[in-house]
XYZ file of C-alpha atoms in Angstrom:
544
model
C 51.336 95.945 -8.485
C 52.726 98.793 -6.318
C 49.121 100.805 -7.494
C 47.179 98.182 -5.662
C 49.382 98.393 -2.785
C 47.575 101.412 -2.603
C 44.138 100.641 -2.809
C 43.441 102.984 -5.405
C 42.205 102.326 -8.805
C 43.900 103.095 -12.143
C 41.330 105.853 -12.938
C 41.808 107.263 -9.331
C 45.759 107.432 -9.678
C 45.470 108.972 -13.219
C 42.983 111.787 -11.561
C 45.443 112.297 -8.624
C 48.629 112.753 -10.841
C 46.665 114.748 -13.126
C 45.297 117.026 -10.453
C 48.731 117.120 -8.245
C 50.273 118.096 -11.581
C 47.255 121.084 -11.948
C 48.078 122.159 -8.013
C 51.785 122.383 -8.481
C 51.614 124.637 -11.183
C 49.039 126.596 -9.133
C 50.766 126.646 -6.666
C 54.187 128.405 -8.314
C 51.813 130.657 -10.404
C 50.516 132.095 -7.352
C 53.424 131.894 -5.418
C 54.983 133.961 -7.967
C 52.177 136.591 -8.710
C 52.110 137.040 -4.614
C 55.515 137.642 -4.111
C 55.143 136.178 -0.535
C 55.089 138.867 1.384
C 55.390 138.354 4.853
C 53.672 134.683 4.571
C 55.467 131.341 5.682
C 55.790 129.412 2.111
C 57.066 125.964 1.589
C 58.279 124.016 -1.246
C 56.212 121.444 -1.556
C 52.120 120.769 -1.559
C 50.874 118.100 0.911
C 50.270 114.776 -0.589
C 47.877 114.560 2.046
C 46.006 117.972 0.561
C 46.466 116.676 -2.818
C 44.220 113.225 -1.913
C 41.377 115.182 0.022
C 41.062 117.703 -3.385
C 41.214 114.565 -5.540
C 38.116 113.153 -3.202
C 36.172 116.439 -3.159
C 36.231 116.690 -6.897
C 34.301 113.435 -7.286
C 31.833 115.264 -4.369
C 28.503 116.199 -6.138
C 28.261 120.064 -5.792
C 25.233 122.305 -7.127
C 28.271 125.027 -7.183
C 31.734 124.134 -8.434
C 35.231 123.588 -7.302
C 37.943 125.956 -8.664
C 41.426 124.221 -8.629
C 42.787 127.296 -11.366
C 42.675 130.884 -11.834
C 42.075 131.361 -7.747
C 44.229 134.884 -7.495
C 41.318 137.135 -6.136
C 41.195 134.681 -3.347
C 44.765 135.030 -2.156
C 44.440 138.882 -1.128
C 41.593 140.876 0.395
C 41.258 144.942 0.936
C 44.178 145.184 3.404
C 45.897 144.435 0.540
C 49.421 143.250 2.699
C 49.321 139.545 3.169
C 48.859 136.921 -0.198
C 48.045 133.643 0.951
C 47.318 131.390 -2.519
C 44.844 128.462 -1.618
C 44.576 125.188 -3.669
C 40.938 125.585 -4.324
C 38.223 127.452 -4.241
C 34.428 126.185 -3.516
C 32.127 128.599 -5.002
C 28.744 127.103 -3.320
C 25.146 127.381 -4.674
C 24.159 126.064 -1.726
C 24.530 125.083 1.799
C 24.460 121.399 1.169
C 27.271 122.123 -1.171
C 29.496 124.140 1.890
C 28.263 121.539 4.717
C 29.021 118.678 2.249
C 32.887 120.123 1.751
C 33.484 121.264 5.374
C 32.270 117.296 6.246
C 34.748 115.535 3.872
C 37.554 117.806 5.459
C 37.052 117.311 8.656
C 36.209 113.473 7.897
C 39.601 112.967 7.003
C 40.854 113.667 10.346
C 43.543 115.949 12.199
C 46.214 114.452 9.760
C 45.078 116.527 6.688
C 45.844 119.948 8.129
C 43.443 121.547 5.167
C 42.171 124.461 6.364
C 38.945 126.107 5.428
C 37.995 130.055 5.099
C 34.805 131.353 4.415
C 35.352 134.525 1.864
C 32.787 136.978 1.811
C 33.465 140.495 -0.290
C 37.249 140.210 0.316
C 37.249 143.467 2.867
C 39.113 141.901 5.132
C 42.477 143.455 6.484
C 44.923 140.993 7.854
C 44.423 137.738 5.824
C 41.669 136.803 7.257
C 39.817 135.200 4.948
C 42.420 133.903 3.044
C 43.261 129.855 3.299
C 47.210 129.208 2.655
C 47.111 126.125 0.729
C 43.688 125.241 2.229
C 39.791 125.735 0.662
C 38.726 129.146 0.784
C 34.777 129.298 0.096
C 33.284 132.162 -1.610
C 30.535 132.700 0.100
C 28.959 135.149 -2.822
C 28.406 132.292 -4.631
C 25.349 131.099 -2.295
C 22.154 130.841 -3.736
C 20.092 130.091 -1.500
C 16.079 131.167 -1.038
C 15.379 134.702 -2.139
C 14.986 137.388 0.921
C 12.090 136.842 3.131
C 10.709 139.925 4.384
C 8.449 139.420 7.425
C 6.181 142.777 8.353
C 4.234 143.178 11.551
C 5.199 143.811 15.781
C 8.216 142.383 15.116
C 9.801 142.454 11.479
C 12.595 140.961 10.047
C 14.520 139.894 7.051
C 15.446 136.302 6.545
C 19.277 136.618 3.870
C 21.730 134.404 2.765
C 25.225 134.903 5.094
C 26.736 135.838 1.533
C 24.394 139.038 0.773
C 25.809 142.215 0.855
C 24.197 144.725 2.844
C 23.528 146.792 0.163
C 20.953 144.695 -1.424
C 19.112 143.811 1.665
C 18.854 147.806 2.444
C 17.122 148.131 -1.292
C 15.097 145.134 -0.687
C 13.888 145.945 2.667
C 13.335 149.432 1.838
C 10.227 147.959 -0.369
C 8.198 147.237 2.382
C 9.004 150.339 4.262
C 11.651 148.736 6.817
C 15.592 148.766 6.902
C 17.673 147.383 9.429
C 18.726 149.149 12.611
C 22.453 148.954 12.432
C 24.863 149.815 10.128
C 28.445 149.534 9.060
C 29.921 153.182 7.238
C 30.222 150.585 3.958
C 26.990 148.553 2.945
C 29.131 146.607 0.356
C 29.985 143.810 2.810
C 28.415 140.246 3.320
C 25.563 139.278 6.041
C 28.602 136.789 7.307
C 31.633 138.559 7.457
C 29.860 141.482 9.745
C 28.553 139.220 12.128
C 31.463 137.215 12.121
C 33.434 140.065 13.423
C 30.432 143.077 15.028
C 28.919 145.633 12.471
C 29.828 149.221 14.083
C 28.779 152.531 12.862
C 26.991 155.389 13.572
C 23.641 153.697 15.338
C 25.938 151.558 17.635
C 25.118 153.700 20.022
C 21.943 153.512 19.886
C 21.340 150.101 18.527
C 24.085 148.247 19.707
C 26.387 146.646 16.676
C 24.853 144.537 13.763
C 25.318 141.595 15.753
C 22.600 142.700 18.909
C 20.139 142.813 16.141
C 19.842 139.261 15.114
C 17.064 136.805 15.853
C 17.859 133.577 14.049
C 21.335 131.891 12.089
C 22.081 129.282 10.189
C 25.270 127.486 11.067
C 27.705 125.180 9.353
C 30.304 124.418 12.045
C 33.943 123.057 11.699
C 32.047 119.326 11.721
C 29.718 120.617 8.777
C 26.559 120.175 10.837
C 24.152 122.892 9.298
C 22.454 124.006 12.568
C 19.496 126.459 13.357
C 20.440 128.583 16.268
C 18.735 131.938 18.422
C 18.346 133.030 22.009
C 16.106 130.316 23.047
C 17.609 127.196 20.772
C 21.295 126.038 20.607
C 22.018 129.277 22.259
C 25.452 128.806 22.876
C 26.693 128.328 19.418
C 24.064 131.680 18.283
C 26.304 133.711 20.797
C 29.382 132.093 19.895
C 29.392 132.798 16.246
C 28.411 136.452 16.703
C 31.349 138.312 16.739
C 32.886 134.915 16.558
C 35.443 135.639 13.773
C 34.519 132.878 12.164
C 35.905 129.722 14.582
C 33.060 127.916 15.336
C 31.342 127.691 12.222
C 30.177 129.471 8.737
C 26.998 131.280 8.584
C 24.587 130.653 5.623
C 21.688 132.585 6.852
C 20.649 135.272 9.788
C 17.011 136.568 10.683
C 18.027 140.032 10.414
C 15.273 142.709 13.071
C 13.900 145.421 11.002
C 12.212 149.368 11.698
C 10.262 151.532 9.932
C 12.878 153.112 7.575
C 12.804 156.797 7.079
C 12.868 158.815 3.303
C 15.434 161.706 4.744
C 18.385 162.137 6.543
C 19.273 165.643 7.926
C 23.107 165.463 7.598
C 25.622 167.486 10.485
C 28.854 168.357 10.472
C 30.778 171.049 13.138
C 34.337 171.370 14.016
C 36.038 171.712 17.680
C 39.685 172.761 18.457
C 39.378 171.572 21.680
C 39.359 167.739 22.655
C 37.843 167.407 26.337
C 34.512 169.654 24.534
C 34.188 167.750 21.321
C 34.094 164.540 23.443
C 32.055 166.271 26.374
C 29.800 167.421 23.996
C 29.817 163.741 21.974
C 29.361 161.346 25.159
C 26.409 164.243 26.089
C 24.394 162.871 22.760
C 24.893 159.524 23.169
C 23.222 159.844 26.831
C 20.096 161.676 25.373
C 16.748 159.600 24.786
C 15.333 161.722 21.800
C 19.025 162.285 20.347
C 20.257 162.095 16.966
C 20.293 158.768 15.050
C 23.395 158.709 14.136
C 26.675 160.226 15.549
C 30.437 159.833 14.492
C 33.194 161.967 14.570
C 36.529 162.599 12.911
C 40.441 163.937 13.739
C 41.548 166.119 11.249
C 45.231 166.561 11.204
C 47.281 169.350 9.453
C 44.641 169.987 6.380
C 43.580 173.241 5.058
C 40.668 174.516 3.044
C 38.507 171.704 5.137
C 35.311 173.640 4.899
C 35.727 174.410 1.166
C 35.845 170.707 0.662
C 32.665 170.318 2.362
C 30.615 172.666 0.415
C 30.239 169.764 -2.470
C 27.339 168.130 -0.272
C 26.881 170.648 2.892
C 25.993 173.984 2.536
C 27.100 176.676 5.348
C 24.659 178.158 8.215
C 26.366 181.100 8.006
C 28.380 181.352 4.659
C 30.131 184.921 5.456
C 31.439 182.955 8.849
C 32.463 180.202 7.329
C 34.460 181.793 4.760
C 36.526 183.409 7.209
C 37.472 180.263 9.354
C 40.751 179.474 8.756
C 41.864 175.736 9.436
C 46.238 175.694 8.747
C 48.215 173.996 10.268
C 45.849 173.266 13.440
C 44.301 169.858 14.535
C 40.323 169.922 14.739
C 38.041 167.383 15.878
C 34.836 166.989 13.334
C 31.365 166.069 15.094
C 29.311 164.486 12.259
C 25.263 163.503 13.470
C 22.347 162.565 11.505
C 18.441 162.756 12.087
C 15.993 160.613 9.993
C 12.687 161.726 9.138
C 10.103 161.321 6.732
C 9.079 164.789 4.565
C 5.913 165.628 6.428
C 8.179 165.331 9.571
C 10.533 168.160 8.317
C 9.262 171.401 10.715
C 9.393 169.045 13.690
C 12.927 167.161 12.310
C 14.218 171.454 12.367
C 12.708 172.170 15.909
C 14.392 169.474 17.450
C 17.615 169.477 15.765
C 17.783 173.326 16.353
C 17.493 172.247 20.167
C 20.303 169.541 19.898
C 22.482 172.085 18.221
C 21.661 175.195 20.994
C 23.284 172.771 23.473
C 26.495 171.609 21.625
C 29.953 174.605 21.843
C 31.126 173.819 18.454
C 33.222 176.691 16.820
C 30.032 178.344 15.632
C 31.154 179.365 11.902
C 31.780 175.698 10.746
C 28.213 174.269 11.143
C 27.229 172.794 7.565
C 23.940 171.209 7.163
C 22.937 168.966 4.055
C 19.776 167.047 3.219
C 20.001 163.829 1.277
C 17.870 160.748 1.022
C 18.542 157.769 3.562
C 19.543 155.410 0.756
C 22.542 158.411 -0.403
C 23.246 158.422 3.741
C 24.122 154.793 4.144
C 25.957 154.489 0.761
C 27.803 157.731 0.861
C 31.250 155.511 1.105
C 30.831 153.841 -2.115
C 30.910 157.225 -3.455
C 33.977 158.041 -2.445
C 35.005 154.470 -3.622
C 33.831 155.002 -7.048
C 36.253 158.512 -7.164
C 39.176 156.464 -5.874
C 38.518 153.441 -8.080
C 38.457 155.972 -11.060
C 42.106 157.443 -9.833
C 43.639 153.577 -9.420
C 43.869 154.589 -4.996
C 41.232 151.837 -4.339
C 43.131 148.797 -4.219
C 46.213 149.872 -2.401
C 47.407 148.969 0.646
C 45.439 149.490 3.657
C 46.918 148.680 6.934
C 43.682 149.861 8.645
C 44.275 149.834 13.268
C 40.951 149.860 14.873
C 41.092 150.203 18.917
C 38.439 150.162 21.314
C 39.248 152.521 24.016
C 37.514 153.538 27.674
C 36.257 156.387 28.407
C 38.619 156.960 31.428
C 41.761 156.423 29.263
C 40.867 158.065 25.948
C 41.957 161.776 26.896
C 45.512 159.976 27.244
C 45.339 158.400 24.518
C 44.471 161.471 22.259
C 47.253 163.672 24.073
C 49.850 160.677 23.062
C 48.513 159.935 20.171
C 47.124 162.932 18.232
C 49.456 165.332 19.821
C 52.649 163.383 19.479
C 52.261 160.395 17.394
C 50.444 161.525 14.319
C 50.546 165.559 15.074
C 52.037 166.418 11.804
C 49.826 164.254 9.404
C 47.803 161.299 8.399
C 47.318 158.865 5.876
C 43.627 158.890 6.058
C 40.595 158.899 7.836
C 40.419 158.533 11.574
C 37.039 158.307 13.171
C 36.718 158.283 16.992
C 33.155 158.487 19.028
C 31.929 156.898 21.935
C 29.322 153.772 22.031
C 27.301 152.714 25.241
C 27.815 149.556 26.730
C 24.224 148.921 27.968
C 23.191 148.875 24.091
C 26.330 145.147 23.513
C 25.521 142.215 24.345
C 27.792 140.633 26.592
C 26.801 136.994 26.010
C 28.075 137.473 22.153
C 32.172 136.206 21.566
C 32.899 140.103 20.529
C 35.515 141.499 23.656
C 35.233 145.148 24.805
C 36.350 146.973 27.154
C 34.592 146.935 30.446
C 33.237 150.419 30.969
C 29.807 151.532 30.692
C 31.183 154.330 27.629
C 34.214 153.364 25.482
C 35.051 154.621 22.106
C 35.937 153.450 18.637
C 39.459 155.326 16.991
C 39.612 153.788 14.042
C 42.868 155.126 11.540
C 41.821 154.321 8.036
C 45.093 154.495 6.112
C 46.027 153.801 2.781
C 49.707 153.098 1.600
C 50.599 153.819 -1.838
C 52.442 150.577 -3.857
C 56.085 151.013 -4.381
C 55.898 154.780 -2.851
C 58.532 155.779 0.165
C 58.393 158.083 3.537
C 54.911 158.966 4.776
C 52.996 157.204 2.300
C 54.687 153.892 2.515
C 53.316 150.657 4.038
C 56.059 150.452 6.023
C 56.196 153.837 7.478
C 52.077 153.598 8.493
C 53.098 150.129 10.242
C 55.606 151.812 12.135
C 53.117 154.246 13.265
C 50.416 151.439 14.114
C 53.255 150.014 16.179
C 53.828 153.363 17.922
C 50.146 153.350 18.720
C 49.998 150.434 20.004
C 53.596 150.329 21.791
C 51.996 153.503 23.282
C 48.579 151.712 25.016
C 50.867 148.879 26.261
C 53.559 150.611 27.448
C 50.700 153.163 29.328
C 48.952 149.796 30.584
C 45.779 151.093 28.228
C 42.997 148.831 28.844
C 42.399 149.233 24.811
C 40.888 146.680 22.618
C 41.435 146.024 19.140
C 38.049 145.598 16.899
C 38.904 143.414 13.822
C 41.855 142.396 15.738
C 45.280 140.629 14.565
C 47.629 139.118 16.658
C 50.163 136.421 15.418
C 50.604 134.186 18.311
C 48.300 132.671 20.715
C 49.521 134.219 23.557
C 48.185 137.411 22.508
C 45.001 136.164 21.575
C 44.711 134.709 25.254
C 45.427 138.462 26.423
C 42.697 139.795 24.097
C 39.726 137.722 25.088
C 40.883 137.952 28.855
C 38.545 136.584 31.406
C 36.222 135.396 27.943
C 39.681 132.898 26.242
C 37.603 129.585 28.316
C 34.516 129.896 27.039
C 36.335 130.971 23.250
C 38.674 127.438 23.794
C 35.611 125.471 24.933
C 33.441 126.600 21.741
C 36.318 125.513 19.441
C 36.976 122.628 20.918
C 32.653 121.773 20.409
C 31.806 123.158 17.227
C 35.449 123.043 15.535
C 37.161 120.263 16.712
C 39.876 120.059 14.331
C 40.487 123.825 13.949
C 39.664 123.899 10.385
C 37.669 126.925 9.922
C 39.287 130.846 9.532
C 43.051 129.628 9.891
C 43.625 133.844 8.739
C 43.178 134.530 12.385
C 46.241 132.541 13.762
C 43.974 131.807 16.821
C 44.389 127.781 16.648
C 47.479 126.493 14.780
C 49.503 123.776 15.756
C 53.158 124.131 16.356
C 55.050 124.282 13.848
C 52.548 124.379 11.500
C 53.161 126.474 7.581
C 49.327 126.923 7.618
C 48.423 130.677 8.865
């Protein structure tokens, strides 16, 4: 009697108690293997959660839902926060995500499921993690094979779950390759141009996102929609550097160039800071410049050209076996020039040139020639070395700031000279981008100067370790950092940004928040999509 009270049949109540049963024990498994680190856990699952599962399970996916065994999706590459979901959609395709994201949001505001879209895991923060929500795995999408399209003006049609990887192989077929990079091609269509796509070409090219002609869209009311410049043009600039709030992308027309065979590969060291960034912002202003052009801090290391000599070779080997690099802080200018081989004499006239205009410390320039595929996938080198030693999936509380030109020789005085002037935990890259080359229409926020720079500190924290390689010691110095640019009223940016309240969020997207609040409230009514952000979360609310 009290089942019909219900409205539920007796094979619907068995399948509920049978699956609340399955998602309890889930749930303490993975509460348990997580340790719940710094996440806001209760005791109980929603009965409410529990009853929209139940209903998707009956849904009729070409892909599968996961309700066991869903670890991988409760961490990412930060490796800090472990947020367990109750199930996992792994979609074949985008009827299958649209379908889900529809039921959710069906159910109305009193669910409180949340939804993330998971693309390689790289994320930092949490991201792309779901606490007690749906996490989709967007690798999983099947959709149509690439479509290459050659002529005036080519392009790539992918699925938003490809990795960048295969669409460089793929494209590199016809002779083409996209124009912008990240440093790691082992990343999803999706999660790039969810958040930018910066590297090397940003300069030149703008990020990944200023180099898109077409998406596909599910949005937070799991509407698939097509969307460009010239057709729903609104939601196209929204979800570009969106972070994933207004809606999941399945597909993006990706703009193509010829692609070159060869990469002439640069690096040079500077002990002062106001020459290596004279001489840095002097490149980026060039026409016929380099294609590519990073740099690096190096902090407190020694023997820094003998660890180079495994890929570059020296100009001047008796030169550079008498620089000495102990104990001193340099400042590492690494550029790039494509070419193809018949181009080679002409490549060496005109990076010759470059070079005779650049006041580098003259014994430390080291030169190296290497294909363009062994360019953009030298990081997965390095990952296969630290995967082999067990330092790959660590911790990695990464702090990536977007500073102005005006304010950066403050910053690196503070920072460099002060904050981290006795070592670091990793990488730090830092070189300037021009603004003319972002598009401002796009939800990414930058700062508002025609040159600004990325400093991006690429730590890693070893498990269970103490001192200077602890996750708690690097956090402390993030805070320092970034106690630093408020304290100094630094208009600095973060890129790949993570705030915990919405306050601070508000701050971030400054005179951009309306138009960010007004696209939620369109495409994403109920705030269901990328709950790892903590933009939109109602108070009170366990979900992240």
């Amino acid at each position: 009697m009290a089942l019909k009270l219900f409205g539920f049949s007796k094979h619907a109540i068995l399948s509920f108690i049978k699956i609340t049963i399955l998602l309890i024990l889930n749930f303490m498994i993975n509460k348990a293997d997580s340790g719940c680190n710094n996440s806001v856990i209760t005791s109980k699952i929603s009965i409410q959660h529990c009853e929209i599962l139940t209903s998707l399970q009956s849904q009729s996916f070409d892909g599968h839902l996961s309700l066991n065994h869903n670890e991988d999706a409760a961490k990412d590459f930060g490796n800090i926060h472990h947020f367990p979901p109750l199930a996992v959609l792994h979609p074949k395709t985008v009827s299958d995500i649209s379908r889900a994201i529809k039921h959710v949001f069906e159910k109305g505001s009193d669910s409180e499921l949340k939804v993330a879209a998971r693309g390689h895991g790289h994320s930092l923060q949490g991201q792309a993690q779901a606490h007690q929500g749906l996490v989709i795995k967007m690798e999983s999408l099947k959709g149509p094979e690439m479509k290459i399209q050659t002529g005036e003006f080519p392009y790539v049609d992918v699925s938003g779950g490809e990795l960048w990887i295969n669409i460089l192989h793929e494209t590199l077929q016809y002779g083409l390759a996209p124009k912008s990079w990240t440093d790691y091609l082992h990343l999803t269509v999706g999660g790039t141009l969810s958040n930018a796509g910066i590297s090397g070409q940003a300069f030149k090219h703008g990020p990944q996102i200023n180099n898109i002609f077409q998406l596909e869209v599910v949005t937070g009311k799991g509407e698939v929609v097509t969307c460009s410049e010239n057709q729903n043009a609104d939601l196209f600039h929204g979800v570009l550097g969106g972070l994933g709030q207004f809606g999941i992308i399945t597909r993006a027309r990706i703009s193509l160039e010829p692609a070159p065979k060869m990469v002439k590969w640069i690096r040079v060291l500077y002990s002062d800071f106001s020459t290596f960034t004279r001489d840095q912002e002097y490149l980026i202003s060039l026409k016929d410049t380099f294609d590519y052009i990073e740099g690096f801090v190096i902090i407190n290391r020694t023997g820094i050209l003998n660890s180079w000599r495994l890929s570059f070779d020296p100009k001047d080997p008796l030169q550079a076996s008498q620089f000495s690099s102990d104990g001193k802080t340099f400042y590492c200018l690494e550029m790039a020039k494509y070419f193809k081989p018949d181009e080679a004499e002409v490549m060496n006239q005109s990076v010759d040139h470059l070079l005779s205009k650049l006041s580098y410390i003259q014994p430390t320039l080291f030169l190296s020639e290497v294909s363009y595929v062994e360019f953009l996938d030298r990081v997965h080198v390095s990952e296969m070395k630290l995967r082999a030693k067990g330092l790959w999936d660590v911790h990695h509380p990464w702090l990536n700031l977007l500073i102005p030109r005006s304010e950066i020789h403050d910053f690196a005085k503070q920072v460099f000279g002060n904050i981290l002037k006795d070592t670091s935990n990793g990488p730090i890259l830092i070189y300037p981008v021009n603004q003319t080359r972002w598009n401002s229409k796009t939800s990414l926020v930058t700062p508002e100067e025609d040159v600004f720079y990325l400093v991006a500190f690429l730590t890693s924290a070893i498990p269970f370790s103490t001192g200077e390689n602890s996750l708690e010691y690097i956090l402390n110095q993030n805070r320092r950092i970034l106690d630093f640019c408020t304290h100094a009223k630094l208009n600095v940016k973060q890129y790949l940004a993570h705030y915990t309240t919405q306050e601070e969020w508000q701050t971030h997207f400054g005179s951009k928040w309306g138009a960010f609040v007004g696209r939620k409230r369109t495409y994403d009514p109920l705030a269901l999509l990328a709950p790892g952000h903590r933009i939109f979360q109602k108070e009170g609310s366990t979900s992240i």
